[in-house]
Amino acid sequence: MVDNGGAGASGDDGGVKLEQDRLLPIANVGRIMKQILPPNSKISKEAKETIQECASEFISFVTGEASEKCRTERRKTVNGDDVCWAMEALGFDDYAGPLRRYLQRYREMEGDRANQEKHANTDNISIADQEKDASVPSSSSSYRNNRGTRCSS
Amino acid sequence: MDNNTTNHQPQPTAYPPHPTTTTTTPPPGGAPSPTPFHHLLQQQQQQLQMFWSYQRQEIEQVNDFKNHQLPLARIKKIMKADEDVRMISAEAPILFAKACELFILELTIRSWLHAEENKRRTLQKNDIAAAITRTDIFDFLVDIVPRDEIKEEAAGLGGIVGATASGVPYYYPPMGQPAAATGGMMIGRPAMDPATGMYVQPPSQAWQSVWQTSATEDGSYGSGGASGGQGES
């Protein structure tokens, strides 16, 4: 999986909360905003920064809810279903449906990929492995839950 | 306010119209004449529905789950800022990359409506404050925008409502078609100037980059339809 920006060491930065670490890059945020705004529009720097903050808050807000669900259910890993569930629980009804669909398609695609890689390479969890501290011991446990059958090597 | 009677959903989708638009706080002054206000709210609702409809289509066509508009590692860092979060499945940041994209888009759209109401082409922080105030599900963001920006917004609404018969915050009318168009995918109806009750220049083609591939009347985008490009991009 592409992991652009600070790839390898995705661990802690020694506890120091650098501002840039808790925000999404402003360039990326600005680019997304531009997609929906008319070509002759401008975005003040302050507005971009505000959206940046809002986006991080959004992630934290939803993650908190998802994580709470996991805690209640005594699961250690926050997965895609938890995120979708949290969206809905928090009232982001418009988001839940499309995101579930997105997740479903992602899993299908990863399923295909896993099958291909299995043949190319005994280690068919190369994708998940890039996320060193991702919990997934083997290609998404949720994927497995969903698909039921997974060709194990 | 009785939005539901006039609220027609174009298609039976699994996605209800954005909750906000049916629960938007009535203007403090009290809506003098609900009809135009209703109407514009309805238009806004339709536009948002169009936005979601387009996003759903996009999702059906996505093939690349590896390249995202937002860095996954950063998303993960933000998630992990929460101490209670222990492990994160590989798919969660991917899903959030998409979710944040939708979020940023939606918040931007809603903010832009406010900028247009104020006849500005530059999106400002107070536009975002307005969007947050007007949208129930964005309540969790109130602390991010200063109170004075929000108060300004409320006063603005009250002012507009008090002053004009049409009563409205000019919720963003759809673009594209002449005024006679009804319901559905109206695009291009010019914004009504509440002061004069006349249609002013069409709202900008905020959607053009989004809707172009899905619009049924592409021709209208180029010039903004009947009202053409009066000071319009």
Coordinates of C-alpha atoms in Angstrom, one line a residue, chain B residues 44-222:
Chain B
Q44 CA -29.4 23.4 -1.9
Q45 CA -30.5 20.0 -0.8
Q46 CA -30.7 18.9 -4.4
Q47 CA -27.3 20.1 -5.1
L48 CA -25.9 18.2 -2.2
Q49 CA -27.8 15.2 -3.4
M50 CA -26.1 15.6 -6.7
F51 CA -22.8 15.9 -5.0
W52 CA -23.4 12.6 -3.2
S53 CA -24.7 10.9 -6.3
Y54 CA -21.6 11.9 -8.1
Q55 CA -19.4 10.6 -5.3
R56 CA -21.2 7.3 -5.4
Q57 CA -20.6 7.0 -9.0
E58 CA -16.9 7.8 -8.5
I59 CA -16.6 5.1 -5.9
E60 CA -18.0 2.6 -8.3
Q61 CA -15.3 3.5 -10.8
V62 CA -12.3 3.6 -8.5
N63 CA -9.6 1.1 -9.4
D64 CA -6.7 2.5 -7.7
F65 CA -6.7 2.0 -3.9
K66 CA -3.0 2.6 -3.6
N67 CA -2.7 6.2 -4.5
H68 CA -4.6 8.6 -2.4
Q69 CA -5.0 12.3 -2.1
L70 CA -4.0 12.2 1.5
P71 CA -1.0 10.5 3.0
L72 CA -1.9 7.3 4.8
A73 CA 0.9 7.6 7.3
R74 CA -0.2 11.0 8.5
I75 CA -3.8 9.7 8.8
K76 CA -2.6 6.9 10.9
K77 CA -0.6 9.3 13.1
I78 CA -3.7 11.4 13.7
M79 CA -5.7 8.3 14.6
K80 CA -3.0 7.2 16.9
A81 CA -3.0 10.5 18.7
D82 CA -5.9 8.9 20.6
E83 CA -4.4 6.9 23.4
D84 CA -7.2 4.5 23.4
V85 CA -6.5 3.4 19.9
R86 CA -4.3 0.4 19.9
M87 CA -4.1 -1.3 16.6
I88 CA -5.3 -0.1 13.3
S89 CA -6.2 -2.3 10.4
A90 CA -4.5 -1.5 7.1
E91 CA -7.8 -0.6 5.6
A92 CA -8.8 2.0 8.2
P93 CA -6.4 4.8 7.0
I94 CA -7.4 4.0 3.4
L95 CA -11.0 4.4 4.3
F96 CA -10.3 7.6 6.1
A97 CA -8.4 8.9 3.1
K98 CA -11.6 8.6 1.2
A99 CA -13.8 9.8 4.1
C100 CA -11.6 12.9 4.6
E101 CA -11.8 13.7 0.9
L102 CA -15.6 13.6 1.1
F103 CA -15.6 15.6 4.3
I104 CA -13.3 18.3 2.9
L105 CA -15.4 18.5 -0.3
E106 CA -18.6 18.8 1.6
L107 CA -17.4 21.4 4.0
T108 CA -15.9 23.3 1.2
I109 CA -19.1 23.3 -0.8
R110 CA -21.1 24.5 2.1
S111 CA -18.6 27.1 2.9
W112 CA -18.6 28.4 -0.7
L113 CA -22.3 28.9 -0.5
H114 CA -21.7 31.5 2.2
A115 CA -19.0 33.2 0.2
E116 CA -21.3 33.5 -2.7
E117 CA -24.0 34.9 -0.6
N118 CA -21.6 37.6 0.3
K119 CA -20.5 38.0 -3.3
R120 CA -17.0 37.0 -2.7
R121 CA -14.8 34.8 -4.7
T122 CA -12.4 34.2 -1.9
L123 CA -13.2 31.5 0.6
Q124 CA -12.7 32.8 4.1
K125 CA -12.7 31.4 7.5
N126 CA -16.0 32.9 8.3
D127 CA -17.5 31.0 5.4
I128 CA -16.4 27.8 7.1
A129 CA -17.8 29.1 10.3
A130 CA -21.1 29.6 8.6
A131 CA -21.1 26.1 7.1
I132 CA -20.3 24.6 10.5
T133 CA -23.1 26.5 12.1
R134 CA -25.6 25.6 9.5
T135 CA -24.8 21.9 9.4
D136 CA -25.9 19.8 12.4
I137 CA -23.4 17.0 11.8
F138 CA -20.6 19.6 11.9
D139 CA -21.4 20.6 15.4
F140 CA -18.3 18.8 16.6
L141 CA -16.3 21.5 14.8
V142 CA -17.7 24.5 16.7
D143 CA -14.6 24.9 18.8
I144 CA -12.4 25.3 15.8
V145 CA -14.0 28.5 14.6
P146 CA -14.1 31.5 16.9
R147 CA -17.4 32.5 18.4
D148 CA -17.4 35.9 16.9
E149 CA -17.3 34.5 13.4
I150 CA -20.3 32.4 14.2
K151 CA -22.2 35.2 15.8
E152 CA -21.6 37.3 12.8
E153 CA -23.1 34.6 10.7
A154 CA -26.2 34.4 12.8
A155 CA -26.6 38.2 12.8
G156 CA -26.2 38.1 9.0
L157 CA -29.0 35.6 8.6
G158 CA -31.2 37.6 10.9
G159 CA -30.4 40.7 9.0
I160 CA -31.1 39.3 5.7
V161 CA -34.3 37.7 6.8
G162 CA -35.5 40.7 8.5
A163 CA -34.8 42.9 5.6
T164 CA -36.2 41.1 2.7
A165 CA -39.4 39.3 1.8
S166 CA -37.7 36.5 0.2
G167 CA -36.1 36.0 3.5
V168 CA -33.1 34.1 2.7
P169 CA -29.8 33.3 3.1
Y170 CA -29.2 32.7 -0.4
Y171 CA -28.7 29.1 -0.4
Y172 CA -27.0 28.2 -3.4
P173 CA -29.2 27.7 -6.3
P174 CA -28.4 25.2 -8.8
M175 CA -26.8 26.1 -12.0
G176 CA -27.5 25.5 -15.6
Q177 CA -31.1 25.7 -16.5
P178 CA -33.4 28.7 -16.9
A179 CA -35.7 29.6 -14.1
A180 CA -38.5 27.5 -15.4
A181 CA -36.8 24.3 -14.6
T182 CA -38.2 22.4 -11.8
G183 CA -36.9 19.9 -9.5
G184 CA -34.5 17.2 -10.4
M185 CA -31.1 18.1 -11.6
M186 CA -31.5 21.8 -12.1
I187 CA -28.3 23.4 -12.6
G188 CA -27.8 27.0 -13.6
R189 CA -30.6 28.9 -12.2
P190 CA -29.3 32.2 -11.3
A191 CA -29.2 33.4 -7.7
M192 CA -31.9 35.6 -6.6
D193 CA -31.0 38.8 -5.1
P194 CA -33.1 39.1 -2.1
A195 CA -32.9 42.9 -2.1
T196 CA -34.4 43.2 -5.5
G197 CA -36.1 39.9 -6.0
M198 CA -34.4 39.7 -9.3
Y199 CA -32.1 37.0 -10.5
V200 CA -28.6 38.1 -10.5
Q201 CA -25.6 36.5 -12.0
P202 CA -25.6 32.8 -11.9
P203 CA -23.7 31.2 -9.1
S204 CA -20.3 30.2 -10.1
Q205 CA -19.7 26.9 -11.7
A206 CA -18.6 25.5 -8.5
W207 CA -19.6 22.1 -9.6
Q208 CA -18.2 22.1 -13.0
S209 CA -15.2 20.1 -12.2
V210 CA -17.3 17.7 -10.3
W211 CA -20.4 17.5 -12.4
Q212 CA -19.0 17.7 -15.8
T213 CA -18.8 14.1 -16.4
S214 CA -22.2 13.4 -15.0
A215 CA -24.2 16.4 -16.0
T216 CA -26.8 15.8 -18.6
E217 CA -26.5 19.2 -20.1
D218 CA -22.8 19.8 -20.5
G219 CA -23.5 22.7 -22.8
S220 CA -24.7 24.9 -20.0
Y221 CA -21.5 24.7 -18.1
G222 CA -19.4 26.6 -20.4

